[in-house]
Coordinates of C-alpha atoms and ligand atoms in Angstrom, one line a residue:
X721 CA 62.7 74.4 132.3
X722 CA 65.3 76.5 130.6
X723 CA 63.9 76.3 127.0
X724 CA 60.4 76.6 125.5
X725 CA 60.1 74.3 122.4
X726 CA 57.3 75.1 119.9
X727 CA 56.4 73.2 116.8
X728 CA 54.5 75.5 114.5
X729 CA 51.5 74.9 112.3
X730 CA 48.7 74.3 114.8
X731 CA 45.6 76.5 114.9
X732 CA 44.8 77.8 118.4
X733 CA 41.1 77.1 119.3
X734 CA 39.2 77.2 122.6
X735 CA 38.6 79.3 125.6
X736 CA 40.8 80.4 128.5
X737 CA 40.7 82.9 131.4
X738 CA 43.4 85.6 131.4
X739 CA 45.6 86.1 134.4
X740 CA 45.5 89.2 136.6
X741 CA 47.6 92.1 135.4
X742 CA 51.3 92.1 136.4
X743 CA 51.4 95.9 136.1
X744 CA 48.5 96.2 138.6
X745 CA 49.5 93.7 141.1
X746 CA 53.1 95.1 141.6
X747 CA 52.1 98.6 142.6
X748 CA 49.2 97.2 144.7
X749 CA 51.6 94.9 146.6
X750 CA 53.7 98.1 147.3
X751 CA 50.5 99.9 148.4
X752 CA 49.7 97.2 151.0
X753 CA 52.4 98.8 153.2
X754 CA 50.1 101.8 153.7
X755 CA 47.4 99.7 155.4
X756 CA 49.4 98.5 158.3
X757 CA 47.0 95.6 158.3
X758 CA 46.1 92.4 156.4
X759 CA 45.4 92.6 152.7
X760 CA 44.3 89.7 150.5
X761 CA 45.1 89.8 146.8
X762 CA 42.7 87.3 145.2
X763 CA 43.9 85.2 142.2
X764 CA 47.3 86.8 142.5
X765 CA 49.4 85.7 139.5
X766 CA 52.5 83.6 140.5
X767 CA 55.0 85.6 138.5
X768 CA 58.7 86.0 139.1
X769 CA 58.2 89.8 139.6
X770 CA 55.5 89.0 142.2
X771 CA 58.0 86.7 144.0
X772 CA 60.5 89.6 144.0
X773 CA 57.8 91.9 145.5
X774 CA 57.0 89.3 148.2
X775 CA 60.7 89.1 149.0
X776 CA 60.8 92.8 149.4
X777 CA 57.7 92.7 151.7
X778 CA 59.3 89.9 153.8
X779 CA 62.5 91.9 154.1
X780 CA 60.6 94.9 155.3
X781 CA 59.1 92.8 158.1
X782 CA 55.7 91.8 156.6
X783 CA 54.2 88.4 156.9
X784 CA 53.4 87.2 153.4
X785 CA 51.9 83.8 152.5
X786 CA 49.9 82.1 149.8
X787 CA 46.5 80.6 150.5
X788 CA 45.7 78.6 147.4
X789 CA 45.8 81.3 144.6
X790 CA 45.4 84.3 147.0
X791 CA 48.3 86.2 148.4
X792 CA 47.9 87.3 152.0
X793 CA 50.0 90.3 153.1
X794 CA 50.2 91.5 156.7
X795 CA 52.0 94.8 156.8
X796 CA 51.3 95.5 160.5
X797 CA 54.9 94.5 161.5
X798 CA 56.9 96.6 159.0
X799 CA 60.2 97.3 160.9
X800 CA 62.6 98.4 158.1
X801 CA 62.5 101.2 155.5
X802 CA 65.3 100.1 153.2
X803 CA 65.5 97.6 150.3
X804 CA 68.7 95.8 149.6
X805 CA 70.4 96.2 146.2
X806 CA 70.0 92.5 145.1
X807 CA 66.1 92.9 145.4
X808 CA 66.1 96.4 143.7
X809 CA 68.1 95.0 140.8
X810 CA 65.7 92.2 140.0
X811 CA 62.9 94.4 138.7
X812 CA 62.3 98.0 137.8
X813 CA 58.9 98.2 139.6
X814 CA 60.7 97.8 143.0
X815 CA 61.0 101.7 142.7
X816 CA 57.2 101.9 143.4
X817 CA 58.0 100.8 147.0
X818 CA 59.7 104.2 147.4
X819 CA 56.5 106.2 147.7
X820 CA 54.8 103.6 149.8
X821 CA 57.7 103.2 152.3
X822 CA 58.2 106.9 152.5
X823 CA 54.5 107.5 153.3
X824 CA 54.5 104.8 155.9
X825 CA 57.8 105.3 157.6
X826 CA 58.9 108.9 156.8
X827 CA 62.1 107.5 155.4
X828 CA 63.2 105.2 152.6
X829 CA 66.6 104.0 151.5
X830 CA 67.3 102.0 148.4
X831 CA 69.5 101.7 145.3
X832 CA 68.4 102.6 141.8
X833 CA 66.1 99.9 140.4
X834 CA 67.4 97.4 137.9
X835 CA 66.2 96.6 134.4
X836 CA 67.5 98.6 131.4
X837 CA 66.4 96.0 128.9
X838 CA 64.4 98.6 127.0
X839 CA 67.0 101.3 127.0
X840 CA 67.6 104.0 129.6
X841 CA 64.8 104.1 132.2
X842 CA 65.4 107.1 134.4
X843 CA 63.4 107.8 137.6
X844 CA 63.9 111.6 137.6
X845 CA 60.1 112.2 137.4
X846 CA 59.5 109.9 140.4
X847 CA 62.1 111.8 142.5
X848 CA 60.8 115.2 141.4
X849 CA 57.3 114.2 142.4
X850 CA 58.4 113.1 145.9
X851 CA 60.5 116.3 146.3
X852 CA 57.5 118.4 145.4
X853 CA 55.7 116.8 148.3
X854 CA 58.7 117.8 150.6
X855 CA 60.8 114.7 150.6
X856 CA 64.6 115.3 150.9
X857 CA 66.4 112.9 148.6
X858 CA 70.1 112.4 148.6
X859 CA 71.5 110.5 145.6
X860 CA 74.9 109.0 146.3
X861 CA 76.9 106.1 144.8
X862 CA 73.8 104.6 143.0
X863 CA 71.8 104.8 146.2
X864 CA 68.8 107.0 147.2
X865 CA 68.4 108.2 150.8
X866 CA 64.9 109.8 151.2
X867 CA 63.6 111.6 154.3
X868 CA 60.0 112.8 154.4
X869 CA 58.5 112.9 157.9
X870 CA 56.3 115.9 157.0
X871 CA 55.1 115.4 153.5
X872 CA 52.6 118.1 152.4
X873 CA 50.1 117.9 149.6
X874 CA 51.0 120.0 146.6
X875 CA 50.5 120.2 142.8
X876 CA 52.7 117.7 141.0
X877 CA 53.1 118.4 137.2
X878 CA 54.5 115.4 135.3
X879 CA 56.3 116.4 132.1
X880 CA 55.5 112.9 130.7
X881 CA 52.5 110.8 131.8
X882 CA 54.8 108.2 133.4
X883 CA 53.0 105.2 134.8
X884 CA 55.5 104.5 137.6
X885 CA 55.9 108.2 138.6
X886 CA 52.1 108.6 138.8
X887 CA 51.9 105.5 141.0
X888 CA 54.8 106.6 143.2
X889 CA 53.2 110.1 143.6
X890 CA 49.8 108.7 144.5
X891 CA 51.3 106.4 147.2
X892 CA 53.5 109.1 148.7
X893 CA 50.6 111.6 148.6
X894 CA 48.5 109.2 150.7
X895 CA 50.9 109.9 153.5
X896 CA 51.1 113.6 153.0
X897 CA 49.1 116.2 154.9
X898 CA 46.5 118.0 152.7
X899 CA 45.6 117.6 149.0
X900 CA 47.9 116.6 146.2
X901 CA 46.9 117.1 142.6
X902 CA 48.8 115.2 139.9
X903 CA 48.6 116.9 136.6
X904 CA 49.4 115.0 133.3
X905 CA 49.0 111.8 135.2
X906 CA 49.2 108.5 133.3
X907 CA 45.7 107.2 132.4
X908 CA 46.4 103.5 132.2
X909 CA 43.8 101.0 133.5
X910 CA 46.3 99.9 136.1
X911 CA 46.2 103.4 137.7
X912 CA 42.5 103.0 138.1
X913 CA 43.0 99.6 139.7
X914 CA 45.5 101.1 142.1
X915 CA 42.9 103.8 143.0
X916 CA 40.2 101.1 143.5
X917 CA 42.5 99.2 145.9
X918 CA 43.6 102.3 147.8
X919 CA 39.9 103.4 148.2
X920 CA 39.1 100.0 149.6
X921 CA 41.9 100.6 152.2
X922 CA 40.3 103.9 153.1
X923 CA 42.4 106.3 151.1
X924 CA 40.8 109.3 149.4
X925 CA 42.0 109.2 145.8
X926 CA 40.0 110.5 142.8
X927 CA 40.4 111.0 139.1
X928 CA 42.4 107.9 138.0
X929 CA 41.8 107.2 134.4
X930 CA 41.9 111.0 133.7
X931 CA 44.9 113.3 133.4
X932 CA 44.3 114.8 136.9
X933 CA 44.4 112.6 140.0
X934 CA 43.8 114.1 143.4
X935 CA 44.7 112.6 146.7
X936 CA 43.6 113.8 150.1
X937 CA 46.4 112.6 152.4
X938 CA 46.3 111.4 155.9
X939 CA 43.3 109.1 155.8
X940 CA 43.3 106.2 158.2
X941 CA 43.9 103.0 156.3
X942 CA 42.9 99.4 156.9
X943 CA 43.2 96.0 155.3
X944 CA 41.0 94.9 152.4
X945 CA 40.5 92.2 149.7
X946 CA 41.1 92.9 146.0
X947 CA 41.2 91.1 142.7
X948 CA 43.3 92.9 140.1
X949 CA 42.1 93.6 136.6
X950 CA 42.9 91.1 133.8
X951 CA 46.2 91.6 132.1
X952 CA 45.6 93.4 128.9
X953 CA 49.0 92.5 127.5
X954 CA 48.6 88.8 128.3
X955 CA 45.2 89.0 126.6
X956 CA 46.8 90.7 123.6
X957 CA 49.4 88.0 123.5
X958 CA 46.7 85.2 123.2
X959 CA 44.7 87.2 120.6
X960 CA 47.9 87.8 118.5
X961 CA 48.8 84.1 118.7
X962 CA 45.3 83.0 117.6
X963 CA 45.3 85.6 114.8
X964 CA 48.7 84.4 113.5
X965 CA 47.7 80.7 113.5
X966 CA 44.3 81.0 111.9
X967 CA 42.7 80.2 115.2
X968 CA 39.4 80.8 117.0
X969 CA 39.6 81.7 120.7
X970 CA 37.6 83.3 123.5
X971 CA 39.2 85.0 126.5
X972 CA 37.3 85.3 129.7
X973 CA 37.7 88.1 132.4
X974 CA 39.1 90.7 129.9
X975 CA 37.7 94.2 129.7
X976 CA 37.5 94.7 125.9
X977 CA 38.0 98.5 126.3
X978 CA 41.5 97.9 127.7
X979 CA 42.6 96.1 124.6
X980 CA 40.7 98.1 122.0
X981 CA 43.8 99.5 120.1
X982 CA 45.1 95.9 119.8
X983 CA 41.8 94.5 118.7
X984 CA 41.3 97.3 116.2
X985 CA 44.7 96.5 114.7
X986 CA 43.9 92.8 114.5
X987 CA 40.6 93.6 112.9
X988 CA 42.3 95.7 110.3
X989 CA 44.6 92.8 109.6
X990 CA 41.6 90.7 108.7
X991 CA 40.5 89.0 112.0
X992 CA 36.9 88.9 113.2
X993 CA 36.3 90.1 116.8
X994 CA 33.4 89.9 119.1
X995 CA 33.3 91.3 122.6
X996 CA 31.0 91.2 125.5
X997 CA 31.3 92.9 128.9
X998 CA 34.0 90.5 130.2
X999 CA 34.8 88.4 127.1
X1000 CA 36.6 88.8 123.8
X1001 CA 36.4 86.3 121.0
X1002 CA 38.6 86.3 117.9
X1003 CA 38.6 84.2 114.7
X1004 CA 41.2 84.4 112.0
X1005 CA 41.6 82.7 108.6
X1006 CA 45.4 82.9 109.2
X1007 CA 45.8 85.0 106.0
X1008 CA 46.5 88.5 107.6
X1009 CA 47.2 91.7 105.8
X1010 CA 49.6 94.6 106.6
X1011 CA 47.9 97.5 108.5
X1012 CA 48.3 101.2 108.8
X1013 CA 51.3 102.5 110.9
X1014 CA 51.3 101.3 114.5
X1015 CA 52.5 104.1 116.8
X1016 CA 53.0 103.3 120.5
X1017 CA 51.9 106.0 122.9
X1018 CA 50.6 106.3 126.5
X1019 CA 47.1 104.9 127.2
X1020 CA 44.6 105.1 125.5
X1021 CA 47.1 104.8 122.6
X1022 CA 48.7 101.6 121.3
X1023 CA 50.7 100.1 124.2
X1024 CA 54.4 99.7 123.8
X1025 CA 54.1 96.4 125.6
X1026 CA 52.1 95.0 122.7
X1027 CA 54.4 96.3 120.0
X1028 CA 56.5 93.1 119.7
X1029 CA 53.5 90.9 120.1
X1030 CA 51.5 92.5 117.2
X1031 CA 54.7 92.5 115.1
X1032 CA 55.0 88.8 115.7
X1033 CA 51.4 88.2 114.5
X1034 CA 52.0 90.1 111.3
X1035 CA 55.3 88.4 110.3
X1036 CA 53.6 86.3 107.6
X1037 CA 51.0 89.0 106.7
X1038 CA 50.4 90.1 103.1
X1039 CA 51.9 93.6 102.7
X1040 CA 53.9 96.0 104.8
X1041 CA 53.4 97.5 108.3
X1042 CA 55.3 100.3 109.8
X1043 CA 55.9 100.4 113.6
X1044 CA 57.0 103.6 115.4
X1045 CA 58.1 103.0 119.0
X1046 CA 57.6 106.3 120.9
X1047 CA 58.0 105.2 124.5
X1048 CA 61.3 103.3 124.9
X1049 CA 64.5 103.8 122.9
X1050 CA 65.6 100.2 122.7
X1051 CA 62.5 98.2 122.2
X1052 CA 63.3 96.2 119.1
X1053 CA 65.6 93.6 120.5
X1054 CA 63.2 90.9 119.4
X1055 CA 63.8 91.9 115.7
X1056 CA 67.2 90.3 115.2
X1057 CA 65.7 87.1 116.6
X1058 CA 62.7 87.3 114.2
X1059 CA 65.3 87.7 111.3
X1060 CA 66.9 84.4 112.3
X1061 CA 63.6 82.8 111.6
X1062 CA 63.4 84.3 108.1
X1063 CA 61.3 87.4 108.9
X1064 CA 61.8 90.6 106.9
X1065 CA 61.9 93.6 109.3
X1066 CA 64.1 96.7 108.8
X1067 CA 65.0 99.0 111.6
X1068 CA 65.8 102.7 111.5
X1069 CA 66.0 104.2 114.9
X1070 CA 62.5 104.2 116.4
X1071 CA 60.9 102.9 113.2
X1072 CA 60.6 99.3 112.1
X1073 CA 59.3 98.3 108.7
X1074 CA 57.8 94.9 108.4
X1075 CA 57.3 93.2 105.0
X1076 CA 55.3 90.0 105.5
X1077 CA 57.1 86.8 104.3
X1078 CA 55.5 83.6 103.1
X1079 CA 57.1 81.4 105.7
X1080 CA 59.1 81.4 108.9
X1081 CA 61.6 78.7 109.8
X1082 CA 61.9 77.4 113.3
X1083 CA 65.4 77.7 114.8
X1084 CA 67.1 78.5 118.1
X1085 CA 66.3 82.0 119.4
X1086 CA 66.7 83.9 122.7
X1087 CA 64.1 85.9 124.7
X1088 CA 65.6 89.3 125.0
X1089 CA 63.0 90.8 127.3
X1090 CA 59.5 89.9 128.7
X1091 CA 57.3 90.9 125.8
X1092 CA 59.9 90.2 123.2
X1093 CA 60.1 86.6 124.6
X1094 CA 56.3 86.2 124.2
X1095 CA 56.6 87.5 120.7
X1096 CA 59.1 84.8 119.8
X1097 CA 56.6 82.2 121.1
X1098 CA 54.0 83.7 118.7
X1099 CA 56.6 83.6 115.8
X1100 CA 57.3 79.9 116.7
X1101 CA 53.6 79.0 116.6
X1102 CA 53.5 79.9 112.9
X1103 CA 56.9 78.8 111.8
X1104 CA 57.8 75.6 109.9
X1105 CA 59.5 73.1 112.1
X1106 CA 60.7 73.6 115.7
X1107 CA 61.6 76.8 117.4
X1108 CA 63.6 76.6 120.7
X1109 CA 63.4 79.7 122.8
X1110 CA 66.1 80.3 125.4
X1111 CA 66.4 82.8 128.3
X1112 CA 62.8 82.2 129.2
X1113 CA 63.2 83.6 132.7
X1114 CA 62.2 86.9 131.0
X1115 CA 58.9 85.4 130.1
X1116 CA 58.3 84.1 133.6
X1117 CA 58.6 87.6 134.9
X1118 CA 55.1 88.4 133.5
X1119 CA 53.2 85.3 132.3
X1120 CA 51.7 82.6 134.4
X1121 CA 50.8 79.4 132.5
X1122 CA 51.7 80.8 129.0
X1123 CA 52.9 77.4 127.8
X1124 CA 50.1 75.5 129.6
X1125 CA 47.4 77.8 128.2
X1126 CA 48.8 77.7 124.6
X1127 CA 49.0 73.9 124.9
X1128 CA 45.4 73.8 126.1
X1129 CA 44.4 75.8 123.0
X1130 CA 46.0 73.2 120.8
X1131 CA 49.6 74.4 120.4
X1132 CA 52.4 72.0 120.2
X1133 CA 54.5 73.6 122.9
X1134 CA 56.4 72.4 126.0
X1135 CA 59.2 73.2 128.4
X1136 CA 62.5 71.4 127.8
Ligands
UD1_2478 C1 55.2 100.9 132.9 C2 55.0 99.5 132.8 C3 55.6 98.9 131.5 C4 55.2 99.7 130.3 C5 55.4 101.2 130.6 C6 54.8 102.1 129.5 C7 54.7 98.6 135.0 C8 55.3 97.8 136.1 N1 55.5 98.7 133.9 O1 56.6 101.1 133.1 O2 55.3 97.6 131.3 O3 56.0 99.4 129.2 O4 54.7 101.6 131.8 O5 53.5 101.8 129.3 O6 53.7 99.2 135.1 N2 60.4 108.3 132.1 C9 61.4 109.3 132.4 N3 61.6 109.6 133.7 C10 60.9 109.0 134.7 C11 60.0 108.0 134.4 C12 59.8 107.7 133.0 O7 61.9 109.9 131.5 O8 61.2 109.3 135.9 C13 60.2 108.0 130.7 C14 60.6 106.6 130.3 O9 62.0 106.5 130.0 C15 59.8 106.2 129.2 C16 58.5 107.0 129.5 O10 58.8 108.0 130.4 O11 60.3 106.7 128.0 C17 57.3 106.1 130.0 O12 57.8 105.4 131.1 P1 56.8 104.9 132.3 O13 55.4 105.2 131.9 O14 57.4 105.5 133.5 O15 57.0 103.4 132.3 P2 57.2 102.5 133.6 O16 56.3 103.0 134.7 O17 58.6 102.3 133.9

């Protein structure tokens, strides 16, 4: 299963349910540590990053096992407060364990997290937030040694509404005495999901979804059951794939508000969209047009995670579309791979200018990162001939059943 092979030219038609959100489930798995009890994550997606999170939980002394599609995590027996470097390196989100372990154990030791696939990804805001709460953090030889036996609630002001720093601050604040206010907090739906989960465990967290989140620390926590929200980026991926292939699909479980910037862009490109409370349907003639500039920004703006995916859908559109990547410095690594397929995209720093071409040609390409890999699948679905995508471990970090779902919708796609 080291390659995905796609033969282009099939319309995608049908209905599928969208997996739970990777970016919700990872901080929620870290948050289970605060319960000291049994938590059940319903319909937990079996992703490589989830596997890494379960390895971290195991290492910390937790009992973690699958019951069908549910992940059962018992954190009563946590007996360590460090994470080894090999686990930290596997995914960037391992850093979210910092706030949770600190709140639970009063100490946390780990190396810097891995993953610089999108350019430099500092954690200065995470550390500043924890220091504001009173943690003493020593940085030495790529390792972090954090002490925080008496964390106190304070006002944390984030200079950027960082998703990860907001999550880390919320988790650490749960273990602090008194009230913490996080100003300029990230407003992503995954922050709301984390708040919902923490409240089920007994935590007192308010304001998620707005720029100000408050946490009254020190609440007694207990186990709970939770099903994470649907993955808005996976949903965007299927919508973009259907748009590019002239398809007609419906996605179940999706909150249409969470994908509204993506659906607005696809509607502007010529697709018809219909949404109900937990369902989105798209139909496309396959003849898309270029759209007004797409600028990535924090939620509720256009998500950086959907930039490569929308670009892939527009590769054969009529006209020009400008993309401006405002979140990460190096998030166009999929573009040279698109060029190998005959696309016309010019890069200038944070700007990409796409001119639609009449046809794309299947060839061998490499997934360069998670969403860039999914974007190559979308390019392959509309290319002439066969596209072989290598390095698909990136794709497995965030998608369950991508190949199976696309095949179910009529794509000619398989693992090789
Ligand atoms: C999360 C998502 C990722 C998404 C990103 C932006 C998860 C697991 N990952 O990543 O899929 O692409 O949000 O929507 O939820 N920054 C700093 N210092 C910090 C932290 C961040 O300068 O301490 C900068 C980053 O370099 C970046 C920006 O802030 O330019 C936003 O990053 P952030 O929101 O923190 O992204 P992640 O939480 O890493």
